[in-house]
Coordinates of C-alpha atoms and ligand atoms in Angstrom, one line a residue:
M1414 CA -7.6 27.3 -31.5
A1415 CA -8.6 26.7 -28.0
N1416 CA -5.9 25.7 -25.5
E1417 CA -5.9 22.3 -23.8
T1418 CA -6.3 22.2 -20.0
R1419 CA -3.8 20.4 -17.9
L1420 CA -4.7 19.3 -14.4
Y1421 CA -2.4 17.7 -11.9
G1422 CA -3.2 15.1 -9.3
I1423 CA -1.9 11.9 -7.6
P1424 CA -0.8 9.1 -9.9
A1425 CA -2.9 6.3 -8.5
S1426 CA -2.5 3.7 -11.2
P1427 CA 0.0 3.9 -14.0
G1428 CA -0.6 3.8 -17.7
F1429 CA -2.3 6.1 -20.3
G1430 CA -6.0 6.3 -21.2
I1431 CA -7.7 8.3 -23.9
G1432 CA -11.4 8.6 -24.1
Q1433 CA -14.6 10.7 -23.8
A1434 CA -15.5 12.1 -20.4
F1435 CA -18.3 10.3 -18.6
I1436 CA -19.4 12.1 -15.5
Y1437 CA -20.4 9.7 -12.8
R1438 CA -22.4 11.1 -10.0
K1439 CA -23.7 8.4 -7.8
N1440 CA -27.4 9.1 -7.5
L1441 CA -27.6 8.8 -3.8
P1442 CA -31.1 7.9 -2.6
V1443 CA -33.1 10.7 -1.2
I1444 CA -33.8 9.9 2.4
K1445 CA -36.5 11.7 4.4
R1446 CA -36.7 10.7 8.0
Q1447 CA -40.1 9.2 8.6
V1448 CA -42.0 7.9 11.6
V1449 CA -43.1 4.2 11.4
D1450 CA -46.0 2.5 13.2
N1451 CA -44.6 -0.9 13.3
A1452 CA -41.0 -1.0 14.4
N1453 CA -40.6 -4.8 14.2
K1454 CA -41.8 -4.8 10.7
E1455 CA -39.3 -2.0 9.8
I1456 CA -36.5 -4.0 11.5
A1457 CA -37.4 -7.0 9.4
R1458 CA -37.3 -4.8 6.3
F1459 CA -33.8 -3.6 7.3
H1460 CA -32.6 -7.2 7.7
N1461 CA -34.1 -8.2 4.4
A1462 CA -32.2 -5.3 2.7
L1463 CA -29.0 -6.3 4.5
N1464 CA -29.4 -9.8 3.1
N1465 CA -29.9 -8.5 -0.4
A1466 CA -26.9 -6.3 -0.2
R1467 CA -24.9 -9.2 1.0
L1468 CA -26.0 -11.3 -2.0
E1469 CA -25.0 -8.4 -4.3
I1470 CA -21.5 -8.0 -2.8
A1471 CA -21.0 -11.8 -2.9
E1472 CA -21.9 -11.7 -6.6
L1473 CA -19.4 -8.9 -7.2
R1474 CA -16.8 -10.9 -5.3
D1475 CA -17.4 -13.9 -7.5
M1476 CA -17.1 -11.8 -10.6
I1477 CA -13.7 -10.5 -9.5
A1478 CA -12.7 -14.0 -8.3
G1479 CA -13.5 -15.3 -11.8
R1480 CA -11.4 -12.5 -13.5
L1481 CA -8.5 -12.1 -11.1
G1482 CA -8.5 -15.1 -8.8
R1483 CA -9.9 -15.7 -5.3
D1484 CA -7.3 -13.8 -3.4
E1485 CA -8.0 -10.7 -5.4
A1486 CA -11.6 -10.9 -4.4
E1487 CA -10.9 -10.7 -0.6
L1488 CA -11.7 -7.1 -0.4
W1489 CA -15.3 -7.9 -0.9
T1490 CA -15.1 -10.6 1.8
A1491 CA -14.1 -7.7 4.1
Q1492 CA -17.0 -5.7 2.9
L1493 CA -19.3 -8.6 3.6
M1494 CA -17.9 -8.7 7.1
M1495 CA -18.8 -5.0 7.5
L1496 CA -22.4 -5.9 6.7
E1497 CA -22.2 -8.5 9.6
D1498 CA -21.0 -5.8 12.1
V1499 CA -23.2 -6.4 15.1
T1500 CA -22.6 -2.9 16.5
V1501 CA -23.9 -1.2 13.4
I1502 CA -26.8 -3.6 13.0
E1503 CA -27.9 -3.2 16.6
A1504 CA -27.4 0.6 16.6
T1505 CA -29.7 0.8 13.6
A1506 CA -32.3 -1.5 15.1
D1507 CA -32.2 0.5 18.4
R1508 CA -32.9 3.7 16.4
I1509 CA -35.9 2.1 14.7
R1510 CA -37.2 0.7 17.9
E1511 CA -36.6 3.6 20.2
K1512 CA -37.3 6.5 17.9
K1513 CA -39.8 4.8 15.6
Q1514 CA -37.6 5.8 12.8
D1515 CA -37.7 4.4 9.3
A1516 CA -34.9 1.9 8.4
A1517 CA -33.3 3.9 5.6
S1518 CA -32.7 7.1 7.7
A1519 CA -31.8 5.0 10.8
F1520 CA -29.1 3.1 8.9
Q1521 CA -27.8 6.2 7.2
E1522 CA -27.4 8.0 10.5
T1523 CA -25.6 5.0 12.0
I1524 CA -23.2 4.8 9.1
S1525 CA -22.6 8.6 9.0
Q1526 CA -21.5 8.4 12.6
V1527 CA -19.0 5.6 11.8
A1528 CA -17.8 7.5 8.7
E1529 CA -17.4 10.8 10.6
T1530 CA -15.2 9.2 13.3
I1531 CA -13.0 7.6 10.6
E1532 CA -12.8 10.8 8.6
S1533 CA -11.7 12.8 11.6
S1534 CA -8.8 10.4 12.2
S1535 CA -5.4 11.6 11.3
N1536 CA -4.7 8.3 9.5
Q1537 CA -4.7 8.6 5.7
Y1538 CA -5.2 4.9 5.2
L1539 CA -8.3 4.8 7.4
K1540 CA -9.7 7.9 5.8
E1541 CA -9.5 6.3 2.4
R1542 CA -11.7 3.5 3.6
V1543 CA -14.7 5.9 3.9
A1544 CA -15.7 5.6 0.3
D1545 CA -16.1 1.8 0.8
I1546 CA -18.2 2.4 3.9
R1547 CA -20.4 4.8 2.1
D1548 CA -20.7 2.4 -0.8
I1549 CA -22.0 -0.3 1.5
S1550 CA -24.6 2.0 3.1
W1551 CA -25.7 3.1 -0.4
R1552 CA -26.2 -0.5 -1.3
V1553 CA -28.3 -1.3 1.7
I1554 CA -30.4 1.8 1.4
K1555 CA -31.0 1.1 -2.2
H1556 CA -32.5 -2.3 -1.2
I1557 CA -34.6 -0.8 1.6
Q1558 CA -36.1 1.6 -0.9
S1559 CA -36.2 -1.0 -3.7
V1560 CA -34.6 1.3 -6.2
D1561 CA -31.5 0.9 -8.4
P1562 CA -30.0 4.3 -9.1
S1563 CA -26.9 2.9 -10.7
V1564 CA -25.9 4.4 -14.1
L1565 CA -22.9 2.2 -14.5
H1566 CA -24.8 -0.1 -16.9
K1567 CA -25.2 2.8 -19.3
L1568 CA -21.4 3.5 -19.3
P1569 CA -20.1 3.6 -22.9
R1570 CA -17.0 1.6 -23.6
N1571 CA -13.6 3.4 -23.5
S1572 CA -15.0 6.3 -21.4
V1573 CA -12.9 8.2 -19.0
V1574 CA -14.9 8.3 -15.8
V1575 CA -14.8 11.5 -13.8
S1576 CA -16.2 11.4 -10.4
H1577 CA -16.0 13.0 -7.0
D1578 CA -15.1 9.7 -5.4
L1579 CA -15.3 6.1 -6.4
S1580 CA -15.7 3.0 -4.3
A1581 CA -13.7 -0.1 -5.0
A1582 CA -16.9 -1.8 -6.0
D1583 CA -17.6 1.0 -8.6
T1584 CA -14.1 0.5 -10.0
A1585 CA -14.6 -3.2 -10.3
L1586 CA -17.9 -2.9 -12.0
M1587 CA -16.6 -0.2 -14.4
S1588 CA -13.7 -2.4 -15.4
A1589 CA -16.2 -4.8 -17.0
R1590 CA -17.1 -2.0 -19.4
N1591 CA -13.5 -1.6 -20.5
I1592 CA -13.1 2.0 -19.4
S1593 CA -10.0 3.9 -20.5
G1594 CA -9.3 5.4 -17.1
F1595 CA -10.7 7.3 -14.2
I1596 CA -10.2 10.6 -12.4
T1597 CA -11.5 11.5 -9.0
E1598 CA -11.6 14.7 -7.0
V1599 CA -10.6 12.9 -3.7
G1600 CA -8.7 9.8 -2.8
G1601 CA -5.1 8.7 -2.4
K1602 CA -2.6 6.1 -3.5
T1603 CA -3.5 3.7 -0.8
S1604 CA -7.3 3.7 -1.2
H1605 CA -8.8 0.4 -2.2
T1606 CA -10.1 2.1 -5.3
A1607 CA -6.5 2.8 -6.3
I1608 CA -5.4 -0.8 -5.3
V1609 CA -8.2 -2.3 -7.4
A1610 CA -7.4 0.0 -10.3
R1611 CA -3.7 -1.1 -10.2
S1612 CA -4.6 -4.7 -10.2
L1613 CA -7.1 -4.3 -13.0
E1614 CA -4.6 -2.1 -14.8
I1615 CA -6.9 0.9 -15.3
P1616 CA -5.0 4.1 -15.5
A1617 CA -6.1 6.5 -12.8
V1618 CA -5.4 9.9 -11.4
V1619 CA -6.9 10.9 -8.1
G1620 CA -7.1 14.0 -5.9
I1621 CA -7.8 16.5 -8.7
K1622 CA -9.9 19.0 -6.7
G1623 CA -12.6 20.8 -8.7
V1624 CA -12.3 18.6 -11.8
L1625 CA -16.1 18.3 -11.9
Q1626 CA -16.3 22.1 -12.2
Q1627 CA -14.6 21.9 -15.6
P1628 CA -16.7 21.9 -18.8
L1629 CA -16.6 18.1 -19.3
P1630 CA -19.5 16.9 -21.5
G1631 CA -18.3 15.9 -24.9
T1632 CA -14.6 16.5 -23.9
T1633 CA -11.8 14.2 -24.9
I1634 CA -9.6 13.4 -21.9
I1635 CA -6.1 11.9 -21.6
V1636 CA -5.4 10.2 -18.3
D1637 CA -1.7 10.0 -17.6
G1638 CA -1.7 7.7 -14.6
T1639 CA 2.1 7.4 -14.7
R1640 CA 2.7 11.1 -14.1
G1641 CA -0.6 12.1 -12.4
V1642 CA -1.6 14.4 -15.2
V1643 CA -5.0 14.9 -16.8
I1644 CA -5.4 16.7 -20.1
L1645 CA -8.8 18.0 -21.2
D1646 CA -9.4 18.8 -24.9
P1647 CA -5.9 17.9 -25.9
L1648 CA -4.3 19.7 -28.9
P1649 CA -3.8 17.4 -31.9
Q1650 CA -0.1 17.2 -31.3
T1651 CA -0.6 16.3 -27.7
L1652 CA -3.1 13.6 -28.7
E1653 CA -0.7 12.2 -31.3
S1654 CA 2.2 12.1 -28.9
Y1655 CA 0.1 10.4 -26.2
Q1656 CA -1.2 7.8 -28.7
Q1657 CA 2.4 7.0 -29.6
E1658 CA 3.3 6.8 -25.9
L1659 CA 0.3 4.6 -25.2
K1660 CA 1.4 2.2 -27.9
E1661 CA 5.0 2.1 -26.5
Y1662 CA 3.7 1.7 -23.0
Q1663 CA 1.4 -1.2 -24.0
K1664 CA 4.4 -3.0 -25.7
H1665 CA 6.5 -2.2 -22.6
I1666 CA 3.9 -3.7 -20.3
S1667 CA 3.5 -6.9 -22.4
D1668 CA 7.3 -7.3 -22.5
L1669 CA 7.4 -6.9 -18.7
K1670 CA 4.7 -9.5 -18.3
G1671 CA 6.9 -11.9 -20.2
L1672 CA 9.5 -11.5 -17.4
R1673 CA 7.2 -12.6 -14.6
K1674 CA 8.8 -16.0 -14.3
S1675 CA 12.4 -15.1 -15.1
K1676 CA 14.9 -14.9 -12.3
P1677 CA 16.4 -11.5 -11.5
V1678 CA 20.0 -12.2 -12.5
T1679 CA 22.5 -9.7 -13.9
L1680 CA 24.1 -10.2 -17.3
D1681 CA 27.2 -11.5 -15.5
G1682 CA 25.3 -14.0 -13.3
R1683 CA 24.7 -12.2 -9.9
R1684 CA 21.3 -13.3 -8.5
I1685 CA 19.3 -10.7 -6.6
E1686 CA 16.3 -11.2 -4.3
L1687 CA 13.4 -9.1 -5.5
S1688 CA 10.6 -9.0 -3.0
A1689 CA 7.5 -6.8 -2.3
N1690 CA 6.3 -4.5 0.5
I1691 CA 2.7 -5.0 1.8
E1692 CA 0.5 -3.3 4.2
L1693 CA -2.4 -5.8 4.1
P1694 CA -2.7 -9.5 3.3
E1695 CA -5.1 -8.5 0.5
E1696 CA -2.0 -7.4 -1.5
I1697 CA -0.6 -10.9 -1.8
P1698 CA -2.1 -11.6 -5.3
S1699 CA -0.5 -8.5 -6.6
V1700 CA 2.9 -9.6 -5.1
K1701 CA 2.6 -12.9 -7.0
S1702 CA 1.2 -11.5 -10.2
H1703 CA 4.1 -9.0 -10.4
G1704 CA 6.7 -11.8 -10.0
A1705 CA 8.1 -10.8 -6.6
K1706 CA 9.8 -13.5 -4.6
G1707 CA 8.3 -13.2 -1.2
I1708 CA 7.6 -10.2 1.0
G1709 CA 10.5 -8.1 2.2
L1710 CA 8.4 -5.9 4.4
F1711 CA 5.0 -6.6 6.0
R1712 CA 4.0 -3.3 7.7
T1713 CA 2.0 -4.9 10.5
E1714 CA 1.1 -1.6 12.1
Y1715 CA -1.7 -1.3 9.5
L1716 CA -3.5 -4.1 11.4
F1717 CA -3.7 -1.7 14.3
L1718 CA -4.7 1.2 12.2
T1719 CA -7.7 -0.3 10.6
S1720 CA -9.3 -1.7 13.8
S1721 CA -10.6 0.2 16.7
Q1722 CA -9.1 -2.3 19.0
L1723 CA -5.6 -3.8 19.3
P1724 CA -5.6 -7.2 17.6
G1725 CA -4.7 -9.9 20.1
E1726 CA -2.3 -12.7 19.7
E1727 CA -4.8 -15.1 18.2
E1728 CA -6.1 -12.6 15.6
Q1729 CA -2.5 -11.8 14.6
F1730 CA -1.5 -15.4 14.5
N1731 CA -4.3 -16.2 12.0
I1732 CA -3.3 -13.3 9.8
Y1733 CA 0.5 -14.1 9.8
K1734 CA -0.2 -17.8 9.3
K1735 CA -2.4 -17.0 6.3
V1736 CA 0.3 -14.8 4.8
A1737 CA 3.0 -17.3 5.5
E1738 CA 1.0 -20.1 3.9
K1739 CA 0.1 -18.1 0.9
I1740 CA 3.5 -16.8 0.1
A1741 CA 5.4 -20.1 0.9
P1742 CA 7.9 -21.4 -0.3
D1743 CA 9.0 -17.7 -0.5
P1744 CA 9.7 -15.9 2.8
V1745 CA 7.7 -13.2 4.5
I1746 CA 9.6 -10.6 6.7
I1747 CA 7.2 -9.5 9.3
R1748 CA 8.1 -6.1 10.8
T1749 CA 7.0 -5.6 14.3
F1750 CA 4.7 -2.7 15.0
D1751 CA 6.1 0.6 13.7
L1752 CA 3.5 2.6 15.5
G1753 CA 4.0 6.3 16.4
G1754 CA 5.5 9.0 14.2
D1755 CA 3.0 9.6 11.4
K1756 CA 1.2 6.4 12.2
I1757 CA -0.5 7.2 15.5
N1758 CA -4.1 6.4 16.1
G1759 CA -5.2 6.3 19.7
H1760 CA -4.0 3.1 21.4
G1761 CA -2.4 4.9 24.3
F1762 CA -0.6 7.6 22.3
S1763 CA -0.9 11.2 23.3
P1764 CA 0.2 14.0 21.1
E1765 CA 3.9 14.7 21.1
A1766 CA 5.9 17.8 20.0
N1767 CA 8.2 15.7 17.9
P1768 CA 6.4 12.4 17.1
F1769 CA 9.1 11.2 14.7
L1770 CA 11.7 11.6 17.5
G1771 CA 9.4 10.3 20.1
W1772 CA 7.7 7.2 21.5
R1773 CA 7.5 5.1 18.4
A1774 CA 8.2 1.7 16.9
I1775 CA 10.6 -0.5 19.0
R1776 CA 10.6 2.1 21.8
F1777 CA 6.8 1.8 22.2
C1778 CA 7.0 -2.0 21.9
L1779 CA 9.7 -2.5 24.5
D1780 CA 7.7 -0.2 26.9
R1781 CA 4.5 -2.2 26.3
P1782 CA 5.8 -5.8 26.7
E1783 CA 2.3 -7.2 26.8
I1784 CA 1.6 -5.9 23.3
F1785 CA 5.1 -6.8 22.0
R1786 CA 5.0 -10.3 23.5
A1787 CA 1.6 -11.0 21.9
Q1788 CA 3.0 -10.0 18.5
L1789 CA 6.2 -11.9 18.8
R1790 CA 4.4 -15.0 20.0
A1791 CA 2.0 -14.7 17.1
I1792 CA 4.9 -14.4 14.6
L1793 CA 6.8 -17.3 16.1
R1794 CA 3.7 -19.5 16.0
A1795 CA 3.1 -18.6 12.4
S1796 CA 6.7 -19.5 11.5
A1797 CA 5.6 -23.2 11.7
F1798 CA 3.5 -22.6 8.6
G1799 CA 6.0 -21.1 6.2
P1800 CA 9.3 -19.2 6.0
V1801 CA 8.9 -16.3 8.4
K1802 CA 11.5 -13.7 9.5
I1803 CA 11.2 -11.1 12.2
M1804 CA 12.3 -7.5 11.6
L1805 CA 12.6 -4.7 14.2
P1806 CA 12.0 -1.0 13.1
M1807 CA 13.7 2.2 14.2
I1808 CA 16.6 0.6 15.9
C1809 CA 19.1 3.1 17.4
C1810 CA 21.1 1.1 19.8
L1811 CA 22.3 -2.4 20.7
E1812 CA 20.2 -2.7 23.8
E1813 CA 17.0 -2.6 21.8
I1814 CA 18.1 -5.7 20.0
T1815 CA 19.4 -7.5 23.1
Q1816 CA 16.2 -6.8 25.0
T1817 CA 14.1 -8.1 22.2
K1818 CA 16.2 -11.2 21.9
A1819 CA 15.7 -11.9 25.6
L1820 CA 12.0 -11.6 25.2
L1821 CA 12.1 -13.9 22.2
D1822 CA 14.1 -16.5 24.3
S1823 CA 11.5 -16.4 27.0
I1824 CA 8.7 -16.9 24.4
R1825 CA 10.5 -19.8 22.8
R1826 CA 10.8 -21.5 26.3
E1827 CA 7.1 -20.9 26.8
L1828 CA 6.2 -22.4 23.4
D1829 CA 8.5 -25.4 24.1
E1830 CA 6.8 -26.0 27.4
K1831 CA 3.4 -26.0 25.8
Q1832 CA 4.7 -28.0 22.8
I1833 CA 3.6 -25.4 20.4
A1834 CA 5.4 -25.6 17.0
Y1835 CA 7.6 -22.8 15.6
D1836 CA 10.6 -22.5 13.4
R1837 CA 13.7 -22.7 15.5
N1838 CA 15.8 -21.0 12.8
C1839 CA 13.4 -18.1 12.4
Q1840 CA 15.7 -15.2 11.4
L1841 CA 15.8 -11.9 13.3
G1842 CA 16.8 -8.8 11.4
V1843 CA 16.7 -5.0 12.0
M1844 CA 15.9 -2.0 9.9
I1845 CA 18.7 0.4 9.4
E1846 CA 16.8 3.6 9.2
T1847 CA 18.5 5.9 11.7
P1848 CA 22.0 7.4 11.3
A1849 CA 22.8 5.9 14.7
A1850 CA 22.1 2.3 13.4
A1851 CA 24.0 2.9 10.2
L1852 CA 27.0 4.3 12.0
T1853 CA 27.1 1.4 14.4
S1854 CA 26.1 -1.2 11.8
D1855 CA 29.4 -3.1 12.5
I1856 CA 28.3 -3.6 16.1
L1857 CA 24.6 -4.4 15.3
A1858 CA 25.6 -6.9 12.5
R1859 CA 27.0 -9.3 15.0
E1860 CA 23.7 -9.6 16.8
V1861 CA 21.3 -10.2 13.9
D1862 CA 20.7 -12.4 10.8
F1863 CA 20.0 -9.5 8.3
F1864 CA 19.7 -5.8 7.7
S1865 CA 17.1 -4.0 5.7
I1866 CA 17.8 -0.4 5.0
G1867 CA 14.7 1.8 5.5
S1868 CA 15.8 4.6 3.1
N1869 CA 12.6 6.6 3.7
D1870 CA 13.4 7.2 7.4
L1871 CA 17.1 7.1 6.9
T1872 CA 16.8 10.1 4.6
Q1873 CA 14.4 11.9 7.0
Y1874 CA 16.7 11.4 10.0
T1875 CA 20.0 12.0 8.2
L1876 CA 18.9 15.2 6.5
A1877 CA 16.7 16.4 9.4
V1878 CA 13.8 16.7 6.9
D1879 CA 10.3 15.7 8.0
R1880 CA 9.2 13.2 5.4
V1881 CA 5.6 14.3 5.4
N1882 CA 6.2 18.1 5.4
E1883 CA 5.8 19.5 1.9
K1884 CA 7.5 22.7 2.9
V1885 CA 10.8 21.0 3.2
A1886 CA 10.1 18.3 0.5
K1887 CA 12.7 19.7 -1.8
L1888 CA 15.4 18.9 0.7
Y1889 CA 14.4 15.3 1.0
D1890 CA 16.6 13.3 -1.3
P1891 CA 18.0 9.8 -0.7
F1892 CA 20.7 10.6 -3.2
N1893 CA 22.2 13.2 -0.9
P1894 CA 25.9 12.1 -0.3
A1895 CA 25.3 11.8 3.4
V1896 CA 22.5 9.2 2.9
L1897 CA 24.5 7.4 0.3
K1898 CA 27.5 7.1 2.6
L1899 CA 25.4 5.6 5.3
I1900 CA 23.9 3.1 2.9
K1901 CA 27.3 2.0 1.7
Q1902 CA 28.6 1.7 5.3
T1903 CA 25.6 -0.5 6.2
I1904 CA 26.1 -2.8 3.3
D1905 CA 29.8 -3.1 4.0
S1906 CA 29.3 -3.8 7.7
G1907 CA 26.7 -6.4 7.0
H1908 CA 28.8 -8.2 4.5
R1909 CA 31.9 -8.1 6.8
S1910 CA 29.8 -10.0 9.4
G1911 CA 28.5 -12.4 6.8
I1912 CA 24.8 -11.3 6.9
W1913 CA 22.7 -10.3 3.9
V1914 CA 21.5 -6.7 3.4
G1915 CA 18.3 -5.5 1.8
L1916 CA 16.7 -2.1 1.2
C1917 CA 12.9 -1.6 1.5
G1918 CA 12.3 2.1 1.2
E1919 CA 10.8 3.8 -1.8
M1920 CA 14.3 4.4 -3.2
C1921 CA 14.5 0.7 -4.3
A1922 CA 12.0 1.3 -7.1
D1923 CA 13.8 4.4 -8.4
P1924 CA 15.5 3.4 -11.7
L1925 CA 18.5 5.6 -10.8
A1926 CA 19.0 3.7 -7.6
V1927 CA 19.1 0.2 -9.2
P1928 CA 22.6 0.3 -10.7
L1929 CA 23.9 2.2 -7.7
L1930 CA 22.5 -0.3 -5.1
L1931 CA 23.7 -3.2 -7.2
G1932 CA 27.1 -1.7 -7.4
L1933 CA 27.2 -1.2 -3.7
G1934 CA 26.5 -4.9 -3.3
L1935 CA 22.9 -4.9 -2.0
D1936 CA 21.5 -8.4 -1.8
E1937 CA 17.7 -7.8 -1.6
F1938 CA 15.5 -5.2 -3.1
S1939 CA 12.0 -4.9 -1.6
M1940 CA 9.4 -2.4 -3.0
N1941 CA 5.8 -2.0 -3.9
A1942 CA 4.8 -4.9 -6.1
V1943 CA 3.9 -2.8 -9.1
S1944 CA 7.5 -1.7 -9.5
V1945 CA 9.0 -5.2 -9.4
P1946 CA 8.8 -6.0 -13.2
E1947 CA 10.6 -2.8 -14.1
V1948 CA 13.4 -3.3 -11.6
K1949 CA 13.7 -6.9 -12.8
R1950 CA 14.0 -5.8 -16.4
M1951 CA 16.9 -3.5 -15.4
I1952 CA 18.7 -6.1 -13.4
L1953 CA 18.6 -8.5 -16.3
K1954 CA 20.3 -6.0 -18.5
L1955 CA 23.0 -4.8 -16.1
R1956 CA 26.5 -6.0 -15.5
M1957 CA 27.9 -5.9 -12.0
E1958 CA 31.3 -4.5 -13.0
D1959 CA 29.6 -1.5 -14.7
C1960 CA 27.3 -1.0 -11.7
R1961 CA 30.3 -1.1 -9.3
N1962 CA 32.1 1.5 -11.5
I1963 CA 29.1 3.8 -11.7
A1964 CA 28.4 3.4 -8.0
A1965 CA 32.0 4.4 -7.2
E1966 CA 31.6 7.5 -9.4
A1967 CA 28.2 8.4 -7.8
M1968 CA 29.8 8.0 -4.3
E1969 CA 32.2 10.7 -5.2
A1970 CA 29.4 13.2 -6.0
K1971 CA 29.4 16.4 -3.9
S1972 CA 25.6 16.8 -4.1
A1973 CA 22.4 14.8 -4.7
L1974 CA 22.0 16.6 -8.0
E1975 CA 25.5 15.5 -9.1
A1976 CA 24.8 11.9 -8.1
R1977 CA 21.5 11.9 -9.9
T1978 CA 23.1 13.4 -13.1
I1979 CA 25.9 10.7 -13.1
L1980 CA 23.3 7.9 -12.6
S1981 CA 20.7 9.2 -15.1
K1982 CA 23.4 9.4 -17.8
F1983 CA 24.3 5.8 -17.1
V1984 CA 20.7 4.6 -16.9
L1985 CA 19.4 6.4 -20.0
N1986 CA 22.4 5.1 -22.0
I1987 CA 21.3 1.5 -21.4
F1988 CA 17.5 2.1 -21.1
P1989 CA 16.6 5.0 -23.3
D1990 CA 13.0 4.1 -23.1
L1991 CA 13.0 4.9 -19.4
A1992 CA 12.8 8.6 -20.3
L1993 CA 9.2 7.8 -21.3
I1994 CA 8.2 5.5 -18.5
C1995 CA 9.4 7.5 -15.6
A1996 CA 10.2 11.2 -15.6
L1997 CA 13.9 11.4 -14.8
E1998 CA 14.8 14.9 -13.6
Ligands
PEP1413 C1 11.5 3.2 5.6 O1 11.6 3.9 6.5 O2 12.3 3.2 4.5 C2 10.6 2.1 5.6 C3 10.5 1.1 4.6 O3 9.6 2.0 6.6 P1 8.3 3.0 6.6 O4 8.2 3.6 5.2 O5 7.2 2.1 6.9 O6 8.7 3.9 7.7
MG1414 MG1 10.7 3.5 8.4

């Protein structure tokens, strides 16, 4: 019997899908550069195609709005805005006029230039927008040439779509055909395709290089979007076990959906705040649909990373106001720019030997008061429209807080003078993500209204392990006793000063961390929205006394492995099904 083939990629959207392979190659229009006689007529043809593409995207937006709600459809509003981009439109028209070039090749060259600039950026988030940009260009060119090369209408139901790349629009269109899942050769977790797949609950694995080279036609495929595994031609026993897993998963998901409105309270009555992390306002529908109460971390630096210019006060105010209004009456914690480190993209940054230890986050903001002031003013103004809190990243010493407070005082005076409304009780908190901040948390706690532990960076800085370097990835472990001691110390200092303490790193969504953090007394858990229902389910079934006992035991562990072993025994005893849902080592 032939063997099955297992391929490993990035788990982009959880769940399991089983179906027949459908190879999707976008038939890109063939474009041959041609000379035109009448440039004005060609420019008119281009504008006509732009209009048709706009209508098409608007239709797609309305389709998604009908299925998932208006907020969910905002991605397509952003795409519509790209089609209004004056620089791109004018550059294309100039090419047609000056070089007497045909509209299709002129537009393609303009878009290729934009895409190349973005592709060469070091920013992963931006790179993942390229598929959307190419999709837009494909749409416009299709209208210039009056052809429809789409094969999506022929897609059989329950297929597993295999493609080099997919745009968010492709994903949305495919969902209407009830596909079982999709696999792409490129892409990452934060691509819009992945975001759309998660909100439409389509299992997906991305980043499987060379999958299109496999013998795919007629092949049955299992997409394991939870673990990031794809199985081609599964053996009967693999198929059977996945069918069973799929059934259990579907039941699990429907049970979790039933929890959306229940409050996260432990069996013995301790209420926990469960909130979500967002990078972009477009994620708010997902925050709500997963039952999170508010936003525990809004990573505002992404507003910088997606635009070629620094957004000014007004632009930021409009975004923060919209987020505050949409999430109200729940709060949003707006973190001031955490630029630098692995999130550098021009804007005055020059390469540094040690960017994670360099000019980043609060250090950059305090050195560039004109940028910091604009952001703080925008946040304060937005606080008049919903519960908004301010949070400072990468704090290492008291002065960084006192300087920011002085700046905030002067902004408040300015707003008072101009009679501009803001919330006078707007809370100020800091991230505890450096050992320095954790070790001096007793001093810092007297200056602020809350702490949020950034376990991602706290682990990196405590263990001296670069969080994006795969060569040292095995050393990166938030369950290392050194990190656990700093987390405990931070929670204790916060509580002694009467302030609340949250945690907003990836650790929060780890099932092993839930009883530990509860037992240590954490007040707020903030994580990616998709993980909220699972963590809520755990909280509902846990008892504080048991959590305190197991946390005390885990704190005695001499290594990360020992702490993990203690916690996984405890967790699997109460939640045996978790062995299926998330691979516990
Ligand atoms: C963290 O460091 O844990 C955190 C939440 O911030 P970021 O991942 O954005 O650095
Ligand atoms: Mg951080």
